[in-house]
Tab-separated table of C-alpha atoms and ligand atoms in Angstrom:
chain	number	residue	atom	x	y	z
A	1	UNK	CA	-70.095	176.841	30.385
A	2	UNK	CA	-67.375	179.066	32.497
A	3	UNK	CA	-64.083	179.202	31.192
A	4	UNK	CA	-61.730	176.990	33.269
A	5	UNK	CA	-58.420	175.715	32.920
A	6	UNK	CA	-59.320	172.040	32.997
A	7	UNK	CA	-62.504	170.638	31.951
A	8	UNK	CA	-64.553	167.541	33.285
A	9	UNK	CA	-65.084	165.075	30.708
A	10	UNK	CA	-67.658	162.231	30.317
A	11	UNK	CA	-67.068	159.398	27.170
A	12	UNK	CA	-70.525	157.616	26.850
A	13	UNK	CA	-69.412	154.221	24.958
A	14	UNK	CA	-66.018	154.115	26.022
A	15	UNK	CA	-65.880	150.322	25.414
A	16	UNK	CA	-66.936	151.037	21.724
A	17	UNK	CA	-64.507	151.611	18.323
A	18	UNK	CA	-65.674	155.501	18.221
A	19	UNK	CA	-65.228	155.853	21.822
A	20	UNK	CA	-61.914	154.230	22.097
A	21	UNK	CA	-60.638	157.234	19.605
A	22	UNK	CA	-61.803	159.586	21.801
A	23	UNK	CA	-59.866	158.504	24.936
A	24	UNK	CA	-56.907	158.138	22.623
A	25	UNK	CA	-57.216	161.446	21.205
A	26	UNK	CA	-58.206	163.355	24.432
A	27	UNK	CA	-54.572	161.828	25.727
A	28	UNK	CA	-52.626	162.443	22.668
A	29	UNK	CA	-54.107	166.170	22.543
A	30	UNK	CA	-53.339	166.587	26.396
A	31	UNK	CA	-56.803	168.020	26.387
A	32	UNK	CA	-57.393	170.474	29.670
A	33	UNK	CA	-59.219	167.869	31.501
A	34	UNK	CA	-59.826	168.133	35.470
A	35	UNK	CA	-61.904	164.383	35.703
A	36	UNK	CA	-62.452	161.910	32.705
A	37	UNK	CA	-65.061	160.169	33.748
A	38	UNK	CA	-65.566	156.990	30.966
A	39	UNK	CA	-69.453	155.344	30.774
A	40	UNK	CA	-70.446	152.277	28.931
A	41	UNK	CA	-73.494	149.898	29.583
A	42	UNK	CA	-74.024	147.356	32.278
A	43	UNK	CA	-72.163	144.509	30.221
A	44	UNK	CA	-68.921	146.596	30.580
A	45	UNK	CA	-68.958	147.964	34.029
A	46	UNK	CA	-66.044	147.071	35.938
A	47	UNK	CA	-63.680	147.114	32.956
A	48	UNK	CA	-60.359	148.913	33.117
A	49	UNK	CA	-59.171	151.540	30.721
A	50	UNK	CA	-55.558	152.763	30.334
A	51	UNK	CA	-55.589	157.153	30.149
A	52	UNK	CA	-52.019	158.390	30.986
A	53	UNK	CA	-50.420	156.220	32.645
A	54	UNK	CA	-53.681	156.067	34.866
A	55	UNK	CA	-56.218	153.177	35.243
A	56	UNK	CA	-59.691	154.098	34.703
A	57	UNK	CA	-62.972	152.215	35.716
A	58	UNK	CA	-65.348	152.146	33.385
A	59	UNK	CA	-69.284	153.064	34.918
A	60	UNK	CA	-72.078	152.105	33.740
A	61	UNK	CA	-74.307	155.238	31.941
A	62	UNK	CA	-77.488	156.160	33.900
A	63	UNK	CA	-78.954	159.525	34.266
A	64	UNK	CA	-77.072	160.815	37.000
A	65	UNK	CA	-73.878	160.057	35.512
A	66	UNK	CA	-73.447	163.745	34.341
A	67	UNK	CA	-72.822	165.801	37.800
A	68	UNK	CA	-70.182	168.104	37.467
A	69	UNK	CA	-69.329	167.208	33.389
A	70	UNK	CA	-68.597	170.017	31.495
A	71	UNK	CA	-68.737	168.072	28.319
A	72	UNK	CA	-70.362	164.728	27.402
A	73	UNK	CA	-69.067	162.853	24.370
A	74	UNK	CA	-72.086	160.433	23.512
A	75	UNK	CA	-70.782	157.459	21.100
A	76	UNK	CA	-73.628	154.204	22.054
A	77	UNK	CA	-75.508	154.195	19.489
A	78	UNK	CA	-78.737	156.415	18.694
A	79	UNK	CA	-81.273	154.931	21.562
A	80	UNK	CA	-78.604	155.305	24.426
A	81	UNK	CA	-78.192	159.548	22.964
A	82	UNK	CA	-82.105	159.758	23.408
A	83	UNK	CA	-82.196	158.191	27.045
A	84	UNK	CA	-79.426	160.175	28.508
A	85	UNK	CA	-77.945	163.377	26.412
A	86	UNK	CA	-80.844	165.645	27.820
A	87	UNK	CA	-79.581	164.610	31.635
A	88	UNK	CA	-76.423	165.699	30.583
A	89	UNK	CA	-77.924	168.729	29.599
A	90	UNK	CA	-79.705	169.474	32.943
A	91	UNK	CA	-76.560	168.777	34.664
A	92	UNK	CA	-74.860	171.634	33.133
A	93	UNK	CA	-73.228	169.576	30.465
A	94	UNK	CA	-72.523	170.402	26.937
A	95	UNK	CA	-73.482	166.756	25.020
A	96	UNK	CA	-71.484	166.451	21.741
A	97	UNK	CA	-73.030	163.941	19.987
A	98	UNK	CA	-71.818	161.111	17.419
A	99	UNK	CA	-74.988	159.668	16.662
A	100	UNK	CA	-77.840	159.995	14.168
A	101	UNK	CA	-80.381	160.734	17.553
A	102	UNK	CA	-80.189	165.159	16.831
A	103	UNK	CA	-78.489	165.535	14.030
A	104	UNK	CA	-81.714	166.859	12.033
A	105	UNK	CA	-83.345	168.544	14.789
A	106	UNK	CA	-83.724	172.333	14.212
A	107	UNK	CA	-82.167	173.593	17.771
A	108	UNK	CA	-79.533	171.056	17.207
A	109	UNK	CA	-76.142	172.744	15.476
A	110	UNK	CA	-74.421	169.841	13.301
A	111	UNK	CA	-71.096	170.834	13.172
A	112	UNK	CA	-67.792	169.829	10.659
A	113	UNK	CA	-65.307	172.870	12.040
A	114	UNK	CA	-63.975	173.411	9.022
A	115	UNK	CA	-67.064	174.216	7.576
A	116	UNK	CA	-69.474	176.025	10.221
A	117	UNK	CA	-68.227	176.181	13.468
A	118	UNK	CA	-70.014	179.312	14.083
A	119	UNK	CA	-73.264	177.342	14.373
A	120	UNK	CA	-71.803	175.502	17.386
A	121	UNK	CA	-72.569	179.040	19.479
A	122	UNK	CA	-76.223	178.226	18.776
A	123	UNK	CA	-76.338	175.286	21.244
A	124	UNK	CA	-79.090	174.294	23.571
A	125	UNK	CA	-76.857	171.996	25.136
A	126	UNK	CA	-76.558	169.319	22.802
A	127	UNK	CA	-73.834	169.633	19.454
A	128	UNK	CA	-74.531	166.891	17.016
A	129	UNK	CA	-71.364	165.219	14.897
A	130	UNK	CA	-72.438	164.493	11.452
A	131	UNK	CA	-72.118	161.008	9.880
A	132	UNK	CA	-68.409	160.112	9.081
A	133	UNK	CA	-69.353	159.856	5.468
A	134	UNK	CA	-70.568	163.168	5.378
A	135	UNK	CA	-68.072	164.943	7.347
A	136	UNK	CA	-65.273	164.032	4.625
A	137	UNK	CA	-67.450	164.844	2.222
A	138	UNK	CA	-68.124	168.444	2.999
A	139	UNK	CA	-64.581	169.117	4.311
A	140	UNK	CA	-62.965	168.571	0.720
A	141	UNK	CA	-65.982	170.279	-1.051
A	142	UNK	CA	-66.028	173.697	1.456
A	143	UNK	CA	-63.261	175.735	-0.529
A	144	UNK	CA	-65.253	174.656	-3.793
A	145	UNK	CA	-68.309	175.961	-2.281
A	146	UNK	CA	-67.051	178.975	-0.497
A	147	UNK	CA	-65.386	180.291	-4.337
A	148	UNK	CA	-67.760	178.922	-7.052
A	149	UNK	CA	-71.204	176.847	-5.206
A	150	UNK	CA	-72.130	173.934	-5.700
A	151	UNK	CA	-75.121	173.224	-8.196
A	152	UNK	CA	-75.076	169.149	-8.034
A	153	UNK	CA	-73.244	166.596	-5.883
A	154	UNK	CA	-73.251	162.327	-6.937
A	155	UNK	CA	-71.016	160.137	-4.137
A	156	UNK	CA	-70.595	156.871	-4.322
A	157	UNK	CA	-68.413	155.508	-1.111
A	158	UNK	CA	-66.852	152.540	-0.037
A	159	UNK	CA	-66.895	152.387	3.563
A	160	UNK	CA	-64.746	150.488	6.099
A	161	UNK	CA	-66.067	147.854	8.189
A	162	UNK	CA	-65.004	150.286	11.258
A	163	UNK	CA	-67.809	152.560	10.430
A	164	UNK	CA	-70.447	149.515	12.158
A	165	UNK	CA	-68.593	149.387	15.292
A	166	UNK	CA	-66.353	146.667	16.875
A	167	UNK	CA	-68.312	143.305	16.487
A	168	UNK	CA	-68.637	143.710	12.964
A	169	UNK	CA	-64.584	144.476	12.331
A	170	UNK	CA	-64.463	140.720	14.340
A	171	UNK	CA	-67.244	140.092	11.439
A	172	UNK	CA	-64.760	140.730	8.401
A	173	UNK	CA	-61.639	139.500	10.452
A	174	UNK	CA	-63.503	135.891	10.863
A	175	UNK	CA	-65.051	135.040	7.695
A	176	UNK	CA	-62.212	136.508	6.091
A	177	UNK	CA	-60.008	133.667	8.054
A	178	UNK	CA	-62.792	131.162	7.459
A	179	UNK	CA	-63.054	131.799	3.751
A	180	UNK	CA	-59.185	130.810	3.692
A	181	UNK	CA	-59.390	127.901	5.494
A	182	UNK	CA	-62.258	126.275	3.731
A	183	UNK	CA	-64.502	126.755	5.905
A	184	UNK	CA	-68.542	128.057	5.988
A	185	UNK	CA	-68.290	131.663	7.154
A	186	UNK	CA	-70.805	132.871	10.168
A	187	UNK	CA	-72.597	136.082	9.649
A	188	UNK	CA	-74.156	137.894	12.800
A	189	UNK	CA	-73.690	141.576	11.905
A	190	UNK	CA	-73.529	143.127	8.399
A	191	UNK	CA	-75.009	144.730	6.821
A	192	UNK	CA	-77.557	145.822	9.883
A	193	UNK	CA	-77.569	143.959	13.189
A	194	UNK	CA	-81.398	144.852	13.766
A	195	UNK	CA	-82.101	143.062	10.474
A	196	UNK	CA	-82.751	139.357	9.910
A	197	UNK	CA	-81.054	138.912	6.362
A	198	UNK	CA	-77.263	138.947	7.099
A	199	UNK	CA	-74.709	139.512	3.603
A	200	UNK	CA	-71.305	138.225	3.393
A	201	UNK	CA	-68.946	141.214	3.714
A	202	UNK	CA	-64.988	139.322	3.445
A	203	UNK	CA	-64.097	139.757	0.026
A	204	UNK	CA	-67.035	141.794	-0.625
A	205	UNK	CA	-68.774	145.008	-1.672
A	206	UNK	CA	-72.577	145.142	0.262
A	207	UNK	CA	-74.230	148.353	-1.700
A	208	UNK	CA	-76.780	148.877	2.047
A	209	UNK	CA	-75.472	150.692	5.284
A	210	UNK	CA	-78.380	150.824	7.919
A	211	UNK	CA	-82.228	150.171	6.472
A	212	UNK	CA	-83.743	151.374	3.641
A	213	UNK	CA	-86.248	154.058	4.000
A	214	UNK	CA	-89.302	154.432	1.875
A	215	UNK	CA	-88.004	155.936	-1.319
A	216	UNK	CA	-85.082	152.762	-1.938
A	217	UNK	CA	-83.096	155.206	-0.841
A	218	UNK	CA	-80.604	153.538	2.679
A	219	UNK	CA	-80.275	155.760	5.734
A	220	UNK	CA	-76.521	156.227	5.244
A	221	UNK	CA	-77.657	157.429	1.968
A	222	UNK	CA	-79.987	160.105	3.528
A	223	UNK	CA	-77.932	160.883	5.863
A	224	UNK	CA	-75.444	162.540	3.233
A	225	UNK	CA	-78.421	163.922	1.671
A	226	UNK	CA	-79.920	165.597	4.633
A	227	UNK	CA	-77.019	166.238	6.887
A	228	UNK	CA	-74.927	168.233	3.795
A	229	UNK	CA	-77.554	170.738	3.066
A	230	UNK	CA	-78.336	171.764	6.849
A	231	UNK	CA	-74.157	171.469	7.117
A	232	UNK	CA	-74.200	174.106	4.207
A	233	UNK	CA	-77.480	175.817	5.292
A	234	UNK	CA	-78.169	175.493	1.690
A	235	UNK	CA	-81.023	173.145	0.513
A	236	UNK	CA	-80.937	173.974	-2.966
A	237	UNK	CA	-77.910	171.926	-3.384
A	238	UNK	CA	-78.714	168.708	-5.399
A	239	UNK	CA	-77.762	165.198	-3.844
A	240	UNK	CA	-77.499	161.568	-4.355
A	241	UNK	CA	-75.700	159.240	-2.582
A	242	UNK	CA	-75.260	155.165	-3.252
A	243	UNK	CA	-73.314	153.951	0.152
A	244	UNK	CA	-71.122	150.808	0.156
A	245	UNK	CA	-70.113	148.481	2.389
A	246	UNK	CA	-66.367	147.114	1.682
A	247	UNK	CA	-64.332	144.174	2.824
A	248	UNK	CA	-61.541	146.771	4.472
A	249	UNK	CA	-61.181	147.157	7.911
A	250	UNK	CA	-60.621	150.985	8.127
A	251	UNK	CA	-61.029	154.115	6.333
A	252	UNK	CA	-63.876	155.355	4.014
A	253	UNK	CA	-63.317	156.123	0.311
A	254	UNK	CA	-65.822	158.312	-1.734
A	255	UNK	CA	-65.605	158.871	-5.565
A	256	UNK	CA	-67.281	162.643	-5.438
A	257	UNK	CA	-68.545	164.250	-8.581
A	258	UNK	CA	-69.739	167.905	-8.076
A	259	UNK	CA	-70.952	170.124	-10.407
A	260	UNK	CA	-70.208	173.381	-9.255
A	261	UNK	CA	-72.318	176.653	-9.932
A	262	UNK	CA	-69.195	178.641	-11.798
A	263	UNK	CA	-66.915	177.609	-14.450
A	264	UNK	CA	-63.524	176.935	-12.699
A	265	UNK	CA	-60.261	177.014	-13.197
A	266	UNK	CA	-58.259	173.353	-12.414
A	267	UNK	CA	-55.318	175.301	-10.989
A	268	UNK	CA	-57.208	176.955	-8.799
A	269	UNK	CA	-59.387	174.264	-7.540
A	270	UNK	CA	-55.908	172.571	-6.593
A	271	UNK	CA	-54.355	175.432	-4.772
A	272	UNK	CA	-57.967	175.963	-2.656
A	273	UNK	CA	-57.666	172.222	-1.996
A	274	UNK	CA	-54.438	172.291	-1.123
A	275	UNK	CA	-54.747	175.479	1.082
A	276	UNK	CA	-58.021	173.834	2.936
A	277	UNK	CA	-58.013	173.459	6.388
A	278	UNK	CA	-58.052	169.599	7.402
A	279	UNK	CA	-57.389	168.901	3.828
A	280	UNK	CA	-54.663	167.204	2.237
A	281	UNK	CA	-54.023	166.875	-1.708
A	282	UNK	CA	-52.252	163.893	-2.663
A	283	UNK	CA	-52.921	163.675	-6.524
A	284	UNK	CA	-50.072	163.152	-8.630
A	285	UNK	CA	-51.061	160.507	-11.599
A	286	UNK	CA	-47.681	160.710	-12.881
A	287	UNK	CA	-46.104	158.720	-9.921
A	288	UNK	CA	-49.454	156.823	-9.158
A	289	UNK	CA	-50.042	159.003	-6.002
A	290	UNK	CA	-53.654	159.228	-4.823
A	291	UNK	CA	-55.276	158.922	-1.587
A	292	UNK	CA	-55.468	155.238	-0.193
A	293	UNK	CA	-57.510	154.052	3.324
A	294	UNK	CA	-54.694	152.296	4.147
A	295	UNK	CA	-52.265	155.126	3.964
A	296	UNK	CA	-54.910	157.850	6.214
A	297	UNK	CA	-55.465	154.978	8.393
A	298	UNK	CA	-54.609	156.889	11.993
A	299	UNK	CA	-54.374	160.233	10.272
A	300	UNK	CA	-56.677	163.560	11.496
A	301	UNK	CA	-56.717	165.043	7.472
A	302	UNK	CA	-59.306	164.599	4.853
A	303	UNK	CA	-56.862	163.526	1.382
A	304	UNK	CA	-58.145	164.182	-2.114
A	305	UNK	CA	-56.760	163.238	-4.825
A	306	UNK	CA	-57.584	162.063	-8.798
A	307	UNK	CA	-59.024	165.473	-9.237
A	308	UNK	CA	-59.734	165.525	-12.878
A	309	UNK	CA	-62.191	167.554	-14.784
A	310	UNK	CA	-65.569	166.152	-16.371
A	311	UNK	CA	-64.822	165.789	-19.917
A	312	UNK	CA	-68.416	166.366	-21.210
A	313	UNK	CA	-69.492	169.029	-18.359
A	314	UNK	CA	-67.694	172.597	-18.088
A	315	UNK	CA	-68.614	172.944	-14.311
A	316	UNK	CA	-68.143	169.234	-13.376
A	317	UNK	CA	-65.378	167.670	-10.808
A	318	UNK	CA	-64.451	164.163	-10.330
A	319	UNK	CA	-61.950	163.534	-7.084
A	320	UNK	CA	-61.321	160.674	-4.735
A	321	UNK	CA	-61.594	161.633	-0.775
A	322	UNK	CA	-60.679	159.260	1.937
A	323	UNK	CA	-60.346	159.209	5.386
A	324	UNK	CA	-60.051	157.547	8.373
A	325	UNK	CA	-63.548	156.945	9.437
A	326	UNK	CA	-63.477	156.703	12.803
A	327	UNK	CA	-60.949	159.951	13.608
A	328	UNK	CA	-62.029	162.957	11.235
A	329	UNK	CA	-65.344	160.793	10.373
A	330	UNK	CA	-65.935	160.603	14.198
A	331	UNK	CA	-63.656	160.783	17.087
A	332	UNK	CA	-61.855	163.944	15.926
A	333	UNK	CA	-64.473	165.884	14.789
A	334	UNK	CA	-65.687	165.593	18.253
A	335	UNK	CA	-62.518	166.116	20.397
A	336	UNK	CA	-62.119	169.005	18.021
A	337	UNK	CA	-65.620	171.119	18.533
A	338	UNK	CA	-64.542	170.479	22.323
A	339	UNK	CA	-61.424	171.837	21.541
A	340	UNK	CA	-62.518	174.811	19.532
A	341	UNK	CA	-65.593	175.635	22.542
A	342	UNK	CA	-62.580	175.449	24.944
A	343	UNK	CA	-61.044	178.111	23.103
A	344	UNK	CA	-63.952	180.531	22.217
A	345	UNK	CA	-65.322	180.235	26.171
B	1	NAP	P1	-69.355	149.814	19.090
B	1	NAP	O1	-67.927	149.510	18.840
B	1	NAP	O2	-70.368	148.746	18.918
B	1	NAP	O3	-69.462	150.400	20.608
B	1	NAP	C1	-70.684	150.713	21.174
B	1	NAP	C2	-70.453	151.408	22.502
B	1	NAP	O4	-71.704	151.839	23.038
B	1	NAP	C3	-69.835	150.502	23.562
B	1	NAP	O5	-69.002	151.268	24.398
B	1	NAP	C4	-71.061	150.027	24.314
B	1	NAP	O6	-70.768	149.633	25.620
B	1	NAP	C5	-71.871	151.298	24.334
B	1	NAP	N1	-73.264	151.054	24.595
B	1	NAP	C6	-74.106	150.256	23.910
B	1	NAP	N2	-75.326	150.268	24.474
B	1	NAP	C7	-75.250	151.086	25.549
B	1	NAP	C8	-76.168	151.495	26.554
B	1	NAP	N3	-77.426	151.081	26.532
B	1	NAP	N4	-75.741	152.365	27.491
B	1	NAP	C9	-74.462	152.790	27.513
B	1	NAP	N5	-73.547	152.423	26.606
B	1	NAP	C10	-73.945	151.584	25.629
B	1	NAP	O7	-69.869	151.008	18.195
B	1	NAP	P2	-69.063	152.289	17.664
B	1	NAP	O8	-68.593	152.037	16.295
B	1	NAP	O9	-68.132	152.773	18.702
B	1	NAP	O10	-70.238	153.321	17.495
B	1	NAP	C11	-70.978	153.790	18.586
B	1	NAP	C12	-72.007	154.779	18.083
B	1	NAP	O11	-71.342	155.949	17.596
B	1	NAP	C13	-72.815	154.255	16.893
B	1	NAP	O12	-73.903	153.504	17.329
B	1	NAP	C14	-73.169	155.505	16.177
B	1	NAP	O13	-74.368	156.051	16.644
B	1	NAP	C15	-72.021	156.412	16.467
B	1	NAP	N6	-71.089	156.470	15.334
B	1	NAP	C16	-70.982	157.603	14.701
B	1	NAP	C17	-70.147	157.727	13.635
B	1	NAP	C18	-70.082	159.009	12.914
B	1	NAP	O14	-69.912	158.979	11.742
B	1	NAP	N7	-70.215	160.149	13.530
B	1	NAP	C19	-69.386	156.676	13.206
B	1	NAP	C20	-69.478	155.476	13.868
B	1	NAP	C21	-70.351	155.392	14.948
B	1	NAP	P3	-70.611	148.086	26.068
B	1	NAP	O15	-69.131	147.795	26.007
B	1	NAP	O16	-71.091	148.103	27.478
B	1	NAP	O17	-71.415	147.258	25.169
B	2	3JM	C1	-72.875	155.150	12.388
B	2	3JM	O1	-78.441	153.714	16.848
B	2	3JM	C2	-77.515	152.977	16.498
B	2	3JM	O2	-77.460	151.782	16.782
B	2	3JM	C3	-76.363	153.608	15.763
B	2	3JM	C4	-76.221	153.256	14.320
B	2	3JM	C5	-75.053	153.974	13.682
B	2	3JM	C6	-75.094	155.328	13.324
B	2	3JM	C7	-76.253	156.172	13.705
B	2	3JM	O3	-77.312	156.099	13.041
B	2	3JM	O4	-76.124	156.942	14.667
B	2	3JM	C8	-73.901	153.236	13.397
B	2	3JM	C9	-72.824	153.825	12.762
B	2	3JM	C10	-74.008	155.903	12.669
B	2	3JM	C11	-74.021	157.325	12.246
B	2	3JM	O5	-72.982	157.985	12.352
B	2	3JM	O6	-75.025	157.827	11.747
């Protein structure tokens, strides 16, 4: 890609909760951008989308969408990423990618900026975005790496509705209204839309996101697994991940236990916390502050909080990250390797 001073941009899913983010972000951050060109499938062609002031049509994605795009920000789901992203490619494009389609494949650079933006300059084309529960994740734990290792990691989350696109927010939103009014609530989405056996989420905690692979083990779960040790380039660090399902509409919390490789020193985990890029510390127990979803809800920071040590374990952590899912966890983490490539071009 040639340095320019405006860049033309193509949002694949435009229509969808990530990709709505992105157009928002992309305006608030006056990105440099020349055309904005915004792509959904047939069912949304002809829709109008507000970008500055302007009215946008949205197109509908096919492989010639991509002439001219000097960056292609795929959010439509896994299948649409492995039809299209390598026509972006050919077309000159650089594809960064919010979906699960690359994310594992060797040539592919998965990218949190925080943590290893220097990857990104390894790109074939395509620049995968890691899973939203991931990407908070490894932001709060890089400084802890980076100074002592990490030996052992066990996350539990509870994840925001958000996370499963728009349909299934409308999901939560309706039972939740039916459930109040008396009435029998109808289930289309959660836990997995492919899947026959739907699970009430309202008032809820649903302990599957996407299927279960062969070891019991869900895909969200393995995601964290997998995507954390190539994020780290370290696969001796040890993993295990239970992934929840909550009743909220947006924002991901994570109870994180690590065990880290060196005895540490509480003060100074706080002040590398608090010093972290894209990290905020909001821990004081004293005056009940800790990190809520509803209080990062439209924030770009990863908050921590309820750091405490493990009583029973010299090298053990316990702290409480949240964040908004669909910024840091996805929309921002993309708009931001764009904006960091912009910058190193
Ligand atoms: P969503 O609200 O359901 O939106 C889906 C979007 O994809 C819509 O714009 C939809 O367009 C479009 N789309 C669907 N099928 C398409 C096709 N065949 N061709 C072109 N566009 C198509 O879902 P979402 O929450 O925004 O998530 C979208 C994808 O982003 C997910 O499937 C996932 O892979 C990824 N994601 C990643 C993270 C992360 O952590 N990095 C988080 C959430 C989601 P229509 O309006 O035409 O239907
Ligand atoms: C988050 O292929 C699909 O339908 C997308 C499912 C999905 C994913 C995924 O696997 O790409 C929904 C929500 C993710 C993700 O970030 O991994």
């Amino acid at each position: 890609m040639k340095k320019k001073t405006n860049y033309n941009i193509a949002v694949i899913g435009a229509t969808g909760a990530v990709g709505q983010q992105i157009i928002r972000l992309l305006e608030q951050r006056d990105f440099p951008i020349d055309k904005l060109k915004l792509l959904a499938s047939s069912r949304s062609k002809g829709k109008v989308v507000a970008f500055k002031g302007q009215e946008f049509v949205v197109e509908e994605a096919t492989p010639e969408s991509f002439q001219d795009v000097d960056f292609a920000l795929f959010s439509a789901g896994g299948s649409t990423s492995i039809a299209l992203a390598n026509h972006a490619v050919e077309s000159g494009a650089i594809v960064i990618d919010n979906t699960n389609a690359f994310r594992m494949d060797t040539d592919v650079p998965l990218i949190v900026p925080e943590v290893n933006l220097e990857e990104a300059k390894k790109n074939k084309g395509i620049i995968a975005n890691p899973n939203c529960s991931t990407i908070q994740m490894v932001t709060a734990l890089k400084p802890l790496y980076d100074r002592y290792g990490i030996e052992r990691i066990i996350v539990s989350t509870y994840q925001a509705v958000s996370g499963a696109g728009s349909q299934a927010v409308n999901e939560l939103l309706n039972q939740t209204k039916q459930l109040l009014n008396g009435e029998e609530i109808t289930k289309g989405i959660l836990p997995v839309g492919s899947l026959p056996v739907k699970k009430q989420i309202a008032f809820n905690a649903i302990p599957q996101i996407d299927v279960f692979e062969e070891n019991d083990y869900t895909r969200e779960e393995m995601k964290m697994v997998r995507e954390t040790k190539k994020i780290f380039n370290d696969s001796s660090i040890k993993i295990t991940a239970t992934c929840v399902r909550l009743g909220v509409v947006s924002g991901h919390s994570e109870s994180v236990y690590v065990e880290l490789k060196e005895d540490y020193d509480m003060e100074e985990v706080v002040s590398l916390l608090n010093n972290a890029p894209g990290v905020k510390v909001v821990d004081d127990p004293s005056n009940q502050a800790y990190p809520l979803a509803t209080e990062a809800a439209g924030k770009l920071d990863v908050f921590v909080g309820r750091i405490r040590k493990d009583l029973d374990h010299p090298r053990g952590i316990n702290m409480w990250v949240v964040s908004d899912n669909l910024l840091k966890g996805a929309a921002w983490n993309a708009v931001q390797i764009a904006e960091e490539m912009i910058k190193t071009v």
